[in-house]
CSV table of N, CA and C in Angstrom, one decimal:
chain,number,residue,atom,x,y,z
A,907,MET,N,0.8,-1.2,0.0
A,907,MET,CA,0.0,0.0,0.0
A,907,MET,C,0.9,1.2,0.0
A,908,THR,N,0.6,2.2,-0.9
A,908,THR,CA,1.4,3.4,-1.0
A,908,THR,C,1.0,4.4,0.1
A,909,GLN,N,1.9,5.2,0.5
A,909,GLN,CA,1.7,6.2,1.5
A,909,GLN,C,1.2,7.6,1.0
A,910,HIS,N,1.3,7.8,-0.3
A,910,HIS,CA,0.9,9.0,-0.9
A,910,HIS,C,0.0,8.7,-2.1
A,911,THR,N,-0.8,9.7,-2.5
A,911,THR,CA,-1.7,9.5,-3.6
A,911,THR,C,-1.2,10.2,-4.9
A,912,ALA,N,-1.0,9.4,-5.9
A,912,ALA,CA,-0.7,9.9,-7.2
A,912,ALA,C,-1.9,10.5,-7.9
A,913,LEU,N,-1.9,11.7,-8.2
A,913,LEU,CA,-3.0,12.4,-8.8
A,913,LEU,C,-3.0,12.4,-10.3
A,914,PRO,N,-4.2,12.0,-10.9
A,914,PRO,CA,-4.3,12.1,-12.4
A,914,PRO,C,-4.7,13.6,-12.8
A,915,ILE,N,-4.7,13.8,-14.0
A,915,ILE,CA,-5.2,15.1,-14.5
A,915,ILE,C,-6.7,15.0,-14.3
A,916,GLY,N,-7.3,16.1,-13.7
A,916,GLY,CA,-8.7,16.1,-13.4
A,916,GLY,C,-9.6,16.2,-14.6
A,917,PRO,N,-10.9,15.7,-14.4
A,917,PRO,CA,-11.9,15.7,-15.5
A,917,PRO,C,-12.1,17.0,-16.2
A,918,ALA,N,-12.2,18.1,-15.4
A,918,ALA,CA,-12.5,19.4,-16.0
A,918,ALA,C,-11.3,19.9,-16.9
A,919,VAL,N,-10.1,19.6,-16.4
A,919,VAL,CA,-8.9,20.0,-17.2
A,919,VAL,C,-8.8,19.1,-18.5
A,920,LEU,N,-9.1,17.8,-18.3
A,920,LEU,CA,-9.1,16.9,-19.5
A,920,LEU,C,-10.1,17.4,-20.5
A,921,LYS,N,-11.2,17.8,-20.1
A,921,LYS,CA,-12.2,18.3,-21.1
A,921,LYS,C,-11.6,19.5,-21.9
A,922,GLU,N,-10.9,20.4,-21.2
A,922,GLU,CA,-10.3,21.5,-21.9
A,922,GLU,C,-9.2,21.0,-22.9
A,923,LEU,N,-8.4,20.1,-22.4
A,923,LEU,CA,-7.2,19.7,-23.2
A,923,LEU,C,-7.7,18.9,-24.4
A,924,ARG,N,-8.8,18.2,-24.3
A,924,ARG,CA,-9.3,17.5,-25.5
A,924,ARG,C,-9.8,18.5,-26.6
A,925,ASP,N,-10.1,19.7,-26.2
A,925,ASP,CA,-10.4,20.7,-27.2
A,925,ASP,C,-9.2,21.5,-27.7
A,926,THR,N,-8.6,22.2,-26.7
A,926,THR,CA,-7.4,23.0,-27.0
A,926,THR,C,-6.4,22.8,-25.9
A,927,ASP,N,-5.2,22.3,-26.2
A,927,ASP,CA,-4.3,22.0,-25.1
A,927,ASP,C,-3.6,23.3,-24.6
A,928,ASP,N,-2.7,23.1,-23.6
A,928,ASP,CA,-2.1,24.2,-22.9
A,928,ASP,C,-1.0,24.9,-23.8
A,929,GLY,N,-0.7,24.4,-25.0
A,929,GLY,CA,0.1,25.0,-25.9
A,929,GLY,C,-0.6,25.7,-27.0
A,930,GLY,N,-2.0,25.7,-26.9
A,930,GLY,CA,-2.8,26.3,-27.9
A,930,GLY,C,-3.2,25.5,-29.1
A,931,ALA,N,-2.8,24.3,-29.1
A,931,ALA,CA,-3.1,23.4,-30.3
A,931,ALA,C,-4.4,22.7,-30.1
A,932,THR,N,-5.1,22.3,-31.2
A,932,THR,CA,-6.3,21.5,-31.2
A,932,THR,C,-5.9,20.1,-31.1
A,933,SER,N,-6.6,19.4,-30.2
A,933,SER,CA,-6.3,18.0,-30.0
A,933,SER,C,-6.6,17.2,-31.2
A,934,THR,N,-5.7,16.2,-31.5
A,934,THR,CA,-5.8,15.3,-32.7
A,934,THR,C,-5.8,13.9,-32.2
A,935,PRO,N,-7.0,13.3,-31.9
A,935,PRO,CA,-7.1,11.9,-31.4
A,935,PRO,C,-6.7,10.9,-32.5
A,936,TYR,N,-6.2,9.8,-32.0
A,936,TYR,CA,-5.8,8.7,-33.0
A,936,TYR,C,-6.0,7.4,-32.2
A,937,THR,N,-6.1,6.3,-33.0
A,937,THR,CA,-6.2,5.0,-32.4
A,937,THR,C,-4.8,4.5,-32.2
A,938,ASP,N,-4.5,4.1,-30.9
A,938,ASP,CA,-3.2,3.6,-30.5
A,938,ASP,C,-3.0,2.2,-31.1
A,939,PRO,N,-2.1,2.0,-32.0
A,939,PRO,CA,-2.0,0.7,-32.7
A,939,PRO,C,-1.4,-0.4,-31.8
A,940,GLU,N,-0.5,0.0,-30.9
A,940,GLU,CA,0.2,-1.0,-30.1
A,940,GLU,C,-0.1,-1.0,-28.6
A,941,GLY,N,-0.6,0.1,-28.0
A,941,GLY,CA,-0.8,0.2,-26.6
A,941,GLY,C,0.6,0.6,-25.9
A,942,GLY,N,0.5,0.9,-24.6
A,942,GLY,CA,1.7,1.2,-23.9
A,942,GLY,C,1.9,2.6,-23.6
A,943,ALA,N,1.1,3.5,-24.1
A,943,ALA,CA,1.3,5.0,-23.8
A,943,ALA,C,0.8,5.3,-22.4
A,944,PRO,N,1.6,6.0,-21.6
A,944,PRO,CA,1.2,6.4,-20.2
A,944,PRO,C,0.1,7.4,-20.2
A,945,LEU,N,-1.1,7.0,-19.9
A,945,LEU,CA,-2.2,7.9,-19.9
A,945,LEU,C,-2.3,8.6,-18.5
A,946,ARG,N,-2.3,9.9,-18.6
A,946,ARG,CA,-2.4,10.7,-17.4
A,946,ARG,C,-3.8,10.9,-16.8
A,947,CYS,N,-4.8,10.5,-17.6
A,947,CYS,CA,-6.2,10.6,-17.1
A,947,CYS,C,-6.5,9.5,-16.2
A,948,CYS,N,-6.0,8.3,-16.4
A,948,CYS,CA,-6.4,7.2,-15.6
A,948,CYS,C,-5.2,6.5,-15.0
A,949,LEU,N,-4.0,7.1,-15.2
A,949,LEU,CA,-2.7,6.6,-14.6
A,949,LEU,C,-2.5,5.1,-14.9
A,950,ARG,N,-2.7,4.7,-16.1
A,950,ARG,CA,-2.3,3.4,-16.6
A,950,ARG,C,-1.8,3.5,-18.0
A,951,ARG,N,-1.3,2.4,-18.5
A,951,ARG,CA,-0.9,2.4,-19.9
A,951,ARG,C,-2.0,2.1,-20.8
A,952,SER,N,-2.0,2.7,-22.0
A,952,SER,CA,-3.0,2.4,-23.0
A,952,SER,C,-3.0,1.0,-23.5
A,953,ARG,N,-4.1,0.6,-24.0
A,953,ARG,CA,-4.3,-0.7,-24.7
A,953,ARG,C,-4.4,-0.5,-26.2
A,954,ALA,N,-3.9,-1.5,-26.9
A,954,ALA,CA,-4.0,-1.4,-28.4
A,954,ALA,C,-5.4,-1.2,-28.8
A,955,GLY,N,-5.7,-0.3,-29.7
A,955,GLY,CA,-7.0,0.0,-30.2
A,955,GLY,C,-7.7,1.1,-29.5
A,956,GLU,N,-7.2,1.6,-28.4
A,956,GLU,CA,-7.8,2.7,-27.7
A,956,GLU,C,-7.6,4.0,-28.4
A,957,ARG,N,-8.6,4.9,-28.3
A,957,ARG,CA,-8.5,6.2,-28.9
A,957,ARG,C,-7.8,7.1,-27.8
A,958,ILE,N,-6.7,7.7,-28.2
A,958,ILE,CA,-5.9,8.6,-27.3
A,958,ILE,C,-5.5,9.8,-28.1
A,959,ALA,N,-5.0,10.8,-27.3
A,959,ALA,CA,-4.4,12.0,-27.9
A,959,ALA,C,-3.1,12.4,-27.1
A,960,LEU,N,-2.2,12.9,-27.9
A,960,LEU,CA,-1.0,13.5,-27.3
A,960,LEU,C,-1.2,15.0,-27.2
A,961,VAL,N,-1.2,15.6,-26.0
A,961,VAL,CA,-1.5,17.0,-25.9
A,961,VAL,C,-0.4,17.6,-25.0
A,962,THR,N,-0.4,19.0,-25.1
A,962,THR,CA,0.6,19.7,-24.3
A,962,THR,C,-0.2,20.1,-23.0
A,963,TYR,N,0.5,19.8,-21.9
A,963,TYR,CA,0.0,20.1,-20.6
A,963,TYR,C,0.9,20.9,-19.7
A,964,ALA,N,0.4,21.9,-19.0
A,964,ALA,CA,1.2,22.7,-18.1
A,964,ALA,C,0.7,22.5,-16.6
A,965,PRO,N,1.2,21.4,-16.0
A,965,PRO,CA,0.7,21.1,-14.7
A,965,PRO,C,0.8,22.2,-13.6
A,966,LEU,N,2.0,22.8,-13.6
A,966,LEU,CA,2.2,23.8,-12.6
A,966,LEU,C,1.3,25.1,-12.8
A,967,ARG,N,1.2,25.4,-14.1
A,967,ARG,CA,0.3,26.5,-14.4
A,967,ARG,C,-1.1,26.2,-14.0
A,968,ARG,N,-1.6,25.0,-14.2
A,968,ARG,CA,-3.0,24.6,-13.8
A,968,ARG,C,-3.1,24.7,-12.2
A,969,TRP,N,-2.1,24.2,-11.5
A,969,TRP,CA,-2.1,24.2,-10.1
A,969,TRP,C,-2.1,25.7,-9.6
A,970,ALA,N,-1.3,26.5,-10.2
A,970,ALA,CA,-1.1,27.9,-9.8
A,970,ALA,C,-2.5,28.6,-10.0
A,971,ALA,N,-3.2,28.3,-11.0
A,971,ALA,CA,-4.5,28.9,-11.2
A,971,ALA,C,-5.5,28.6,-10.1
A,972,GLU,N,-5.3,27.4,-9.5
A,972,GLU,CA,-6.2,27.1,-8.4
A,972,GLU,C,-5.8,27.7,-7.1
A,973,THR,N,-4.5,28.0,-6.9
A,973,THR,CA,-3.9,28.4,-5.6
A,973,THR,C,-3.4,29.8,-5.6
A,974,TRP,N,-3.4,30.5,-6.7
A,974,TRP,CA,-2.9,31.9,-6.9
A,974,TRP,C,-1.4,32.0,-6.7
A,975,ALA,N,-0.7,30.8,-6.9
A,975,ALA,CA,0.7,30.8,-6.9
A,975,ALA,C,1.2,31.5,-8.2
A,976,ARG,N,2.5,31.9,-8.2
A,976,ARG,CA,3.1,32.6,-9.3
A,976,ARG,C,4.4,31.9,-9.7
A,977,PRO,N,4.4,30.8,-10.4
A,977,PRO,CA,5.5,30.0,-10.7
A,977,PRO,C,6.6,30.7,-11.6
A,978,GLY,N,6.1,31.7,-12.3
A,978,GLY,CA,7.1,32.4,-13.2
A,978,GLY,C,7.8,31.5,-14.2
A,979,ALA,N,9.1,31.6,-14.2
A,979,ALA,CA,9.9,30.8,-15.1
A,979,ALA,C,9.8,29.3,-14.9
A,980,TYR,N,9.3,28.9,-13.8
A,980,TYR,CA,9.2,27.4,-13.5
A,980,TYR,C,8.0,26.8,-14.2
A,981,ASP,N,7.2,27.6,-14.8
A,981,ASP,CA,6.0,27.1,-15.5
A,981,ASP,C,6.4,26.3,-16.8
A,982,GLU,N,6.4,25.0,-16.7
A,982,GLU,CA,6.8,24.2,-17.8
A,982,GLU,C,5.5,23.5,-18.4
A,983,GLN,N,5.7,23.3,-19.7
A,983,GLN,CA,4.6,22.5,-20.4
A,983,GLN,C,5.3,21.4,-21.2
A,984,GLY,N,4.6,20.4,-21.4
A,984,GLY,CA,5.1,19.2,-22.2
A,984,GLY,C,4.1,18.3,-22.6
A,985,PRO,N,4.5,17.2,-23.3
A,985,PRO,CA,3.5,16.3,-23.9
A,985,PRO,C,3.0,15.3,-22.9
A,986,VAL,N,1.7,15.0,-22.9
A,986,VAL,CA,1.1,13.9,-22.1
A,986,VAL,C,0.1,13.2,-23.0
A,987,PHE,N,-0.1,11.9,-22.7
A,987,PHE,CA,-1.1,11.1,-23.4
A,987,PHE,C,-2.3,11.1,-22.5
A,988,ILE,N,-3.5,11.2,-23.1
A,988,ILE,CA,-4.8,11.1,-22.5
A,988,ILE,C,-5.8,10.4,-23.4
A,989,HIS,N,-6.8,9.9,-22.8
A,989,HIS,CA,-7.9,9.3,-23.6
A,989,HIS,C,-8.5,10.3,-24.4
A,990,ALA,N,-8.9,10.0,-25.7
A,990,ALA,CA,-9.5,11.0,-26.6
A,990,ALA,C,-10.9,11.4,-26.1
A,991,GLY,N,-11.6,10.5,-25.4
A,991,GLY,CA,-12.9,10.7,-24.9
A,991,GLY,C,-12.9,10.7,-23.4
A,992,GLU,N,-14.1,10.9,-22.8
A,992,GLU,CA,-14.2,10.8,-21.3
A,992,GLU,C,-13.6,9.5,-20.8
A,993,CYS,N,-13.0,9.6,-19.6
A,993,CYS,CA,-12.4,8.5,-19.0
A,993,CYS,C,-12.9,8.5,-17.5
A,994,GLY,N,-13.0,7.3,-17.0
A,994,GLY,CA,-13.4,7.1,-15.6
A,994,GLY,C,-12.4,7.4,-14.6
A,995,GLY,N,-11.2,7.7,-15.0
A,995,GLY,CA,-10.1,8.0,-14.0
A,995,GLY,C,-9.5,6.7,-13.6
A,996,PRO,N,-8.6,6.8,-12.6
A,996,PRO,CA,-7.9,5.6,-12.1
A,996,PRO,C,-8.9,4.6,-11.6
A,997,ALA,N,-8.6,3.3,-11.8
A,997,ALA,CA,-9.4,2.2,-11.2
A,997,ALA,C,-9.3,2.3,-9.7
A,998,ALA,N,-10.5,2.0,-9.1
A,998,ALA,CA,-10.6,2.1,-7.6
A,998,ALA,C,-9.6,1.1,-7.0
A,999,ASP,N,-9.4,0.0,-7.6
A,999,ASP,CA,-8.5,-1.1,-7.0
A,999,ASP,C,-7.1,-1.0,-7.5
A,1000,ARG,N,-6.7,0.1,-8.1
A,1000,ARG,CA,-5.3,0.3,-8.6
A,1000,ARG,C,-4.4,0.3,-7.4
A,1001,ALA,N,-3.3,-0.5,-7.6
A,1001,ALA,CA,-2.3,-0.6,-6.5
A,1001,ALA,C,-1.0,0.0,-7.0
A,1002,GLY,N,-0.3,0.6,-6.1
A,1002,GLY,CA,1.1,1.1,-6.4
A,1002,GLY,C,1.1,2.4,-7.2
A,1003,TYR,N,2.2,2.9,-7.4
A,1003,TYR,CA,2.4,4.2,-8.1
A,1003,TYR,C,2.4,3.8,-9.6
A,1004,PRO,N,1.9,4.7,-10.4
A,1004,PRO,CA,1.8,4.5,-11.9
A,1004,PRO,C,3.1,4.6,-12.6
A,1005,PHE,N,3.3,3.9,-13.7
A,1005,PHE,CA,4.4,4.0,-14.5
A,1005,PHE,C,5.8,3.8,-13.8
A,1006,ALA,N,5.7,2.9,-12.9
A,1006,ALA,CA,6.9,2.6,-12.0
A,1006,ALA,C,7.7,1.4,-12.4
A,1007,GLY,N,8.1,1.4,-13.7
A,1007,GLY,CA,8.9,0.2,-14.2
A,1007,GLY,C,10.3,0.2,-13.7
A,1008,ALA,N,10.7,-0.9,-13.1
A,1008,ALA,CA,12.1,-1.0,-12.6
A,1008,ALA,C,13.1,-0.7,-13.7
A,1009,GLY,N,14.1,0.2,-13.2
A,1009,GLY,CA,15.1,0.6,-14.1
A,1009,GLY,C,14.9,1.9,-14.8
A,1010,ALA,N,13.6,2.4,-14.8
A,1010,ALA,CA,13.3,3.7,-15.4
A,1010,ALA,C,13.9,4.8,-14.5
A,1011,LEU,N,14.2,5.9,-15.2
A,1011,LEU,CA,14.7,7.1,-14.4
A,1011,LEU,C,13.6,8.1,-14.4
A,1012,CYS,N,13.5,8.7,-13.3
A,1012,CYS,CA,12.5,9.8,-13.2
A,1012,CYS,C,13.1,10.9,-12.2
A,1013,THR,N,12.5,12.1,-12.3
A,1013,THR,CA,12.9,13.1,-11.4
A,1013,THR,C,11.7,13.3,-10.4
A,1014,VAL,N,12.0,13.6,-9.2
A,1014,VAL,CA,11.0,13.8,-8.2
A,1014,VAL,C,11.3,15.3,-7.8
A,1015,ARG,N,10.5,16.2,-8.4
A,1015,ARG,CA,10.8,17.6,-8.3
A,1015,ARG,C,9.8,18.3,-7.3
A,1016,ARG,N,10.4,19.1,-6.4
A,1016,ARG,CA,9.6,19.7,-5.3
A,1016,ARG,C,9.3,21.2,-5.6
A,1017,TYR,N,8.1,21.6,-5.3
A,1017,TYR,CA,7.7,23.0,-5.5
A,1017,TYR,C,7.2,23.6,-4.2
A,1018,ASP,N,7.4,24.9,-4.0
A,1018,ASP,CA,6.8,25.5,-2.8
A,1018,ASP,C,5.4,26.1,-3.1
A,1019,SER,N,4.8,26.8,-2.2
A,1019,SER,CA,3.5,27.3,-2.4
A,1019,SER,C,3.4,28.4,-3.4
A,1020,GLU,N,4.5,28.9,-3.8
A,1020,GLU,CA,4.5,29.9,-4.9
A,1020,GLU,C,4.8,29.3,-6.3
A,1021,GLY,N,5.1,28.0,-6.3
A,1021,GLY,CA,5.3,27.3,-7.5
A,1021,GLY,C,6.8,27.3,-7.9
A,1022,ARG,N,7.7,27.7,-7.0
A,1022,ARG,CA,9.1,27.7,-7.3
A,1022,ARG,C,9.7,26.3,-7.0
A,1023,ILE,N,10.7,25.9,-7.8
A,1023,ILE,CA,11.4,24.7,-7.5
A,1023,ILE,C,12.2,24.9,-6.2
A,1024,VAL,N,12.1,24.0,-5.2
A,1024,VAL,CA,12.8,24.0,-4.0
A,1024,VAL,C,13.6,22.8,-3.8
A,1025,GLY,N,13.9,22.0,-4.8
A,1025,GLY,CA,14.7,20.8,-4.7
A,1025,GLY,C,14.1,19.7,-5.6
A,1026,GLY,N,14.8,18.6,-5.5
A,1026,GLY,CA,14.4,17.5,-6.3
A,1026,GLY,C,15.5,16.4,-6.3
A,1027,ARG,N,15.2,15.3,-6.9
A,1027,ARG,CA,16.2,14.2,-6.9
A,1027,ARG,C,15.9,13.3,-8.1
A,1028,LEU,N,16.9,12.7,-8.5
A,1028,LEU,CA,16.8,11.7,-9.6
A,1028,LEU,C,16.5,10.4,-8.9
A,1029,LEU,N,15.6,9.6,-9.4
A,1029,LEU,CA,15.3,8.3,-8.9
A,1029,LEU,C,15.3,7.3,-10.0
A,1030,GLU,N,16.2,6.3,-9.8
A,1030,GLU,CA,16.2,5.1,-10.7
A,1030,GLU,C,15.3,4.1,-10.0
A,1031,ILE,N,14.2,3.8,-10.6
A,1031,ILE,CA,13.2,3.0,-10.0
A,1031,ILE,C,13.7,1.6,-9.8
A,1032,PRO,N,13.7,1.1,-8.5
A,1032,PRO,CA,14.1,-0.2,-8.2
A,1032,PRO,C,13.0,-1.2,-8.4
A,1033,GLU,N,13.2,-2.5,-8.1
A,1033,GLU,CA,12.2,-3.5,-8.1
A,1033,GLU,C,11.1,-3.1,-7.1
A,1034,ALA,N,11.5,-2.7,-5.9
A,1034,ALA,CA,10.6,-2.2,-4.9
A,1034,ALA,C,10.2,-0.8,-5.1
A,1035,ALA,N,9.5,-0.5,-6.2
A,1035,ALA,CA,9.2,0.8,-6.7
A,1035,ALA,C,8.4,1.6,-5.6
A,1036,ASP,N,7.3,1.0,-5.1
A,1036,ASP,CA,6.5,1.7,-4.2
A,1036,ASP,C,7.2,2.2,-3.0
A,1037,GLU,N,8.1,1.4,-2.4
A,1037,GLU,CA,8.9,1.8,-1.3
A,1037,GLU,C,9.8,2.9,-1.6
A,1038,ALA,N,10.4,2.9,-2.8
A,1038,ALA,CA,11.3,3.9,-3.2
A,1038,ALA,C,10.6,5.3,-3.4
A,1039,PHE,N,9.4,5.2,-4.0
A,1039,PHE,CA,8.6,6.4,-4.2
A,1039,PHE,C,8.2,6.9,-2.8
A,1040,ASP,N,7.7,6.0,-1.9
A,1040,ASP,CA,7.3,6.5,-0.6
A,1040,ASP,C,8.4,7.2,0.1
A,1041,ALA,N,9.6,6.7,0.0
A,1041,ALA,CA,10.8,7.3,0.6
A,1041,ALA,C,11.1,8.6,0.0
A,1042,ALA,N,11.0,8.7,-1.3
A,1042,ALA,CA,11.3,10.0,-2.0
A,1042,ALA,C,10.3,11.1,-1.6
A,1043,PHE,N,9.0,10.7,-1.5
A,1043,PHE,CA,8.0,11.6,-1.1
A,1043,PHE,C,8.1,12.0,0.3
A,1044,ALA,N,8.4,11.1,1.2
A,1044,ALA,CA,8.6,11.4,2.6
A,1044,ALA,C,9.7,12.3,2.8
A,1045,GLU,N,10.8,12.1,2.1
A,1045,GLU,CA,12.0,13.0,2.1
A,1045,GLU,C,11.6,14.4,1.7
A,1046,ALA,N,10.8,14.5,0.6
A,1046,ALA,CA,10.4,15.8,0.0
A,1046,ALA,C,9.5,16.5,1.0
A,1047,PHE,N,8.6,15.9,1.6
A,1047,PHE,CA,7.7,16.5,2.5
A,1047,PHE,C,8.2,16.8,3.9
A,1048,THR,N,9.4,16.4,4.2
A,1048,THR,CA,10.0,16.8,5.5
A,1048,THR,C,10.4,18.2,5.5
A,1049,ASP,N,10.5,18.8,4.3
A,1049,ASP,CA,10.7,20.2,4.1
A,1049,ASP,C,9.4,20.9,4.2
A,1050,PRO,N,9.1,21.7,5.2
A,1050,PRO,CA,7.8,22.4,5.3
A,1050,PRO,C,7.4,23.3,4.2
A,1051,GLU,N,8.4,23.7,3.4
A,1051,GLU,CA,8.1,24.6,2.3
A,1051,GLU,C,7.5,23.9,1.1
A,1052,VAL,N,7.7,22.5,1.0
A,1052,VAL,CA,7.2,21.8,-0.1
A,1052,VAL,C,5.7,21.6,-0.1
A,1053,ALA,N,5.1,22.1,-1.1
A,1053,ALA,CA,3.6,22.0,-1.3
A,1053,ALA,C,3.2,20.9,-2.2
A,1054,LEU,N,4.0,20.6,-3.2
A,1054,LEU,CA,3.6,19.5,-4.1
A,1054,LEU,C,4.9,19.0,-4.8
A,1055,VAL,N,4.8,17.8,-5.3
A,1055,VAL,CA,5.9,17.1,-6.0
A,1055,VAL,C,5.4,16.7,-7.3
A,1056,HIS,N,6.2,16.9,-8.4
A,1056,HIS,CA,5.9,16.4,-9.7
A,1056,HIS,C,6.9,15.3,-10.0
A,1057,VAL,N,6.4,14.2,-10.6
A,1057,VAL,CA,7.3,13.1,-11.0
A,1057,VAL,C,7.3,13.2,-12.5
A,1058,ARG,N,8.5,13.3,-13.1
A,1058,ARG,CA,8.7,13.4,-14.6
A,1058,ARG,C,9.6,12.3,-15.0
A,1059,ALA,N,9.3,11.8,-16.3
A,1059,ALA,CA,10.2,10.9,-16.9
A,1059,ALA,C,11.5,11.6,-17.4
A,1060,VAL,N,12.6,11.0,-17.2
A,1060,VAL,CA,13.9,11.7,-17.6
A,1060,VAL,C,14.0,11.7,-19.1
A,1061,GLU,N,13.7,10.5,-19.7
A,1061,GLU,CA,14.0,10.4,-21.2
A,1061,GLU,C,13.3,11.5,-22.0
A,1062,TYR,N,12.1,11.8,-21.7
A,1062,TYR,CA,11.4,12.8,-22.5
A,1062,TYR,C,11.0,14.0,-21.7
A,1063,GLY,N,11.2,14.0,-20.4
A,1063,GLY,CA,10.8,15.1,-19.6
A,1063,GLY,C,9.3,15.2,-19.3
A,1064,CYS,N,8.6,14.2,-19.7
A,1064,CYS,CA,7.1,14.2,-19.6
A,1064,CYS,C,6.7,14.2,-18.1
A,1065,PHE,N,5.7,15.0,-17.8
A,1065,PHE,CA,5.0,14.9,-16.5
A,1065,PHE,C,4.3,13.6,-16.4
A,1066,LEU,N,4.5,12.8,-15.3
A,1066,LEU,CA,3.9,11.6,-15.1
A,1066,LEU,C,2.7,11.6,-14.1
A,1067,PHE,N,3.0,12.2,-12.9
A,1067,PHE,CA,1.9,12.4,-12.0
A,1067,PHE,C,2.4,13.4,-10.9
A,1068,GLU,N,1.4,13.8,-10.1
A,1068,GLU,CA,1.7,14.8,-9.0
A,1068,GLU,C,1.3,14.2,-7.7
A,1069,VAL,N,2.0,14.6,-6.6
A,1069,VAL,CA,1.6,14.2,-5.2
A,1069,VAL,C,1.6,15.6,-4.5
A,1070,ARG,N,0.5,15.8,-3.7
A,1070,ARG,CA,0.4,17.0,-2.9
A,1070,ARG,C,0.5,16.7,-1.4
A,1071,ARG,N,0.9,17.7,-0.7
A,1071,ARG,CA,1.1,17.6,0.8
A,1071,ARG,C,-0.3,17.2,1.4
């Protein structure tokens, strides 16, 4: 059992992204021929034949709009996969942290209440992925300034999921 909750992109934001993404582009859905794309709407990998879209997402900008934070230059945007149509979100019985393949590299980036980066670390995901993520998040939240943590893939810099205090 994980100690923190990995948050997907919320339904209202998904609806907006399916129309126009955070980079200003119109979404272009397609049928995934092979599966395996990391879906940020339901925090699982796509299955062959599912309709998905690759959109630009600015997670810190979206969070800042809710909290009145001012991330300034730390406002990043990047590509994420989502279902092309409405999605039920993560499965209720989902166990573990998403996209936690052993050997993968990710960054665990910490942000303060203003949206500024206040630290982070590189994590090579071990076989005991949940324990490693739990330790990384516990370490991050020992700093009282840390309001949220973003996990990003190193290879492409893609946002994977968020954990909040």
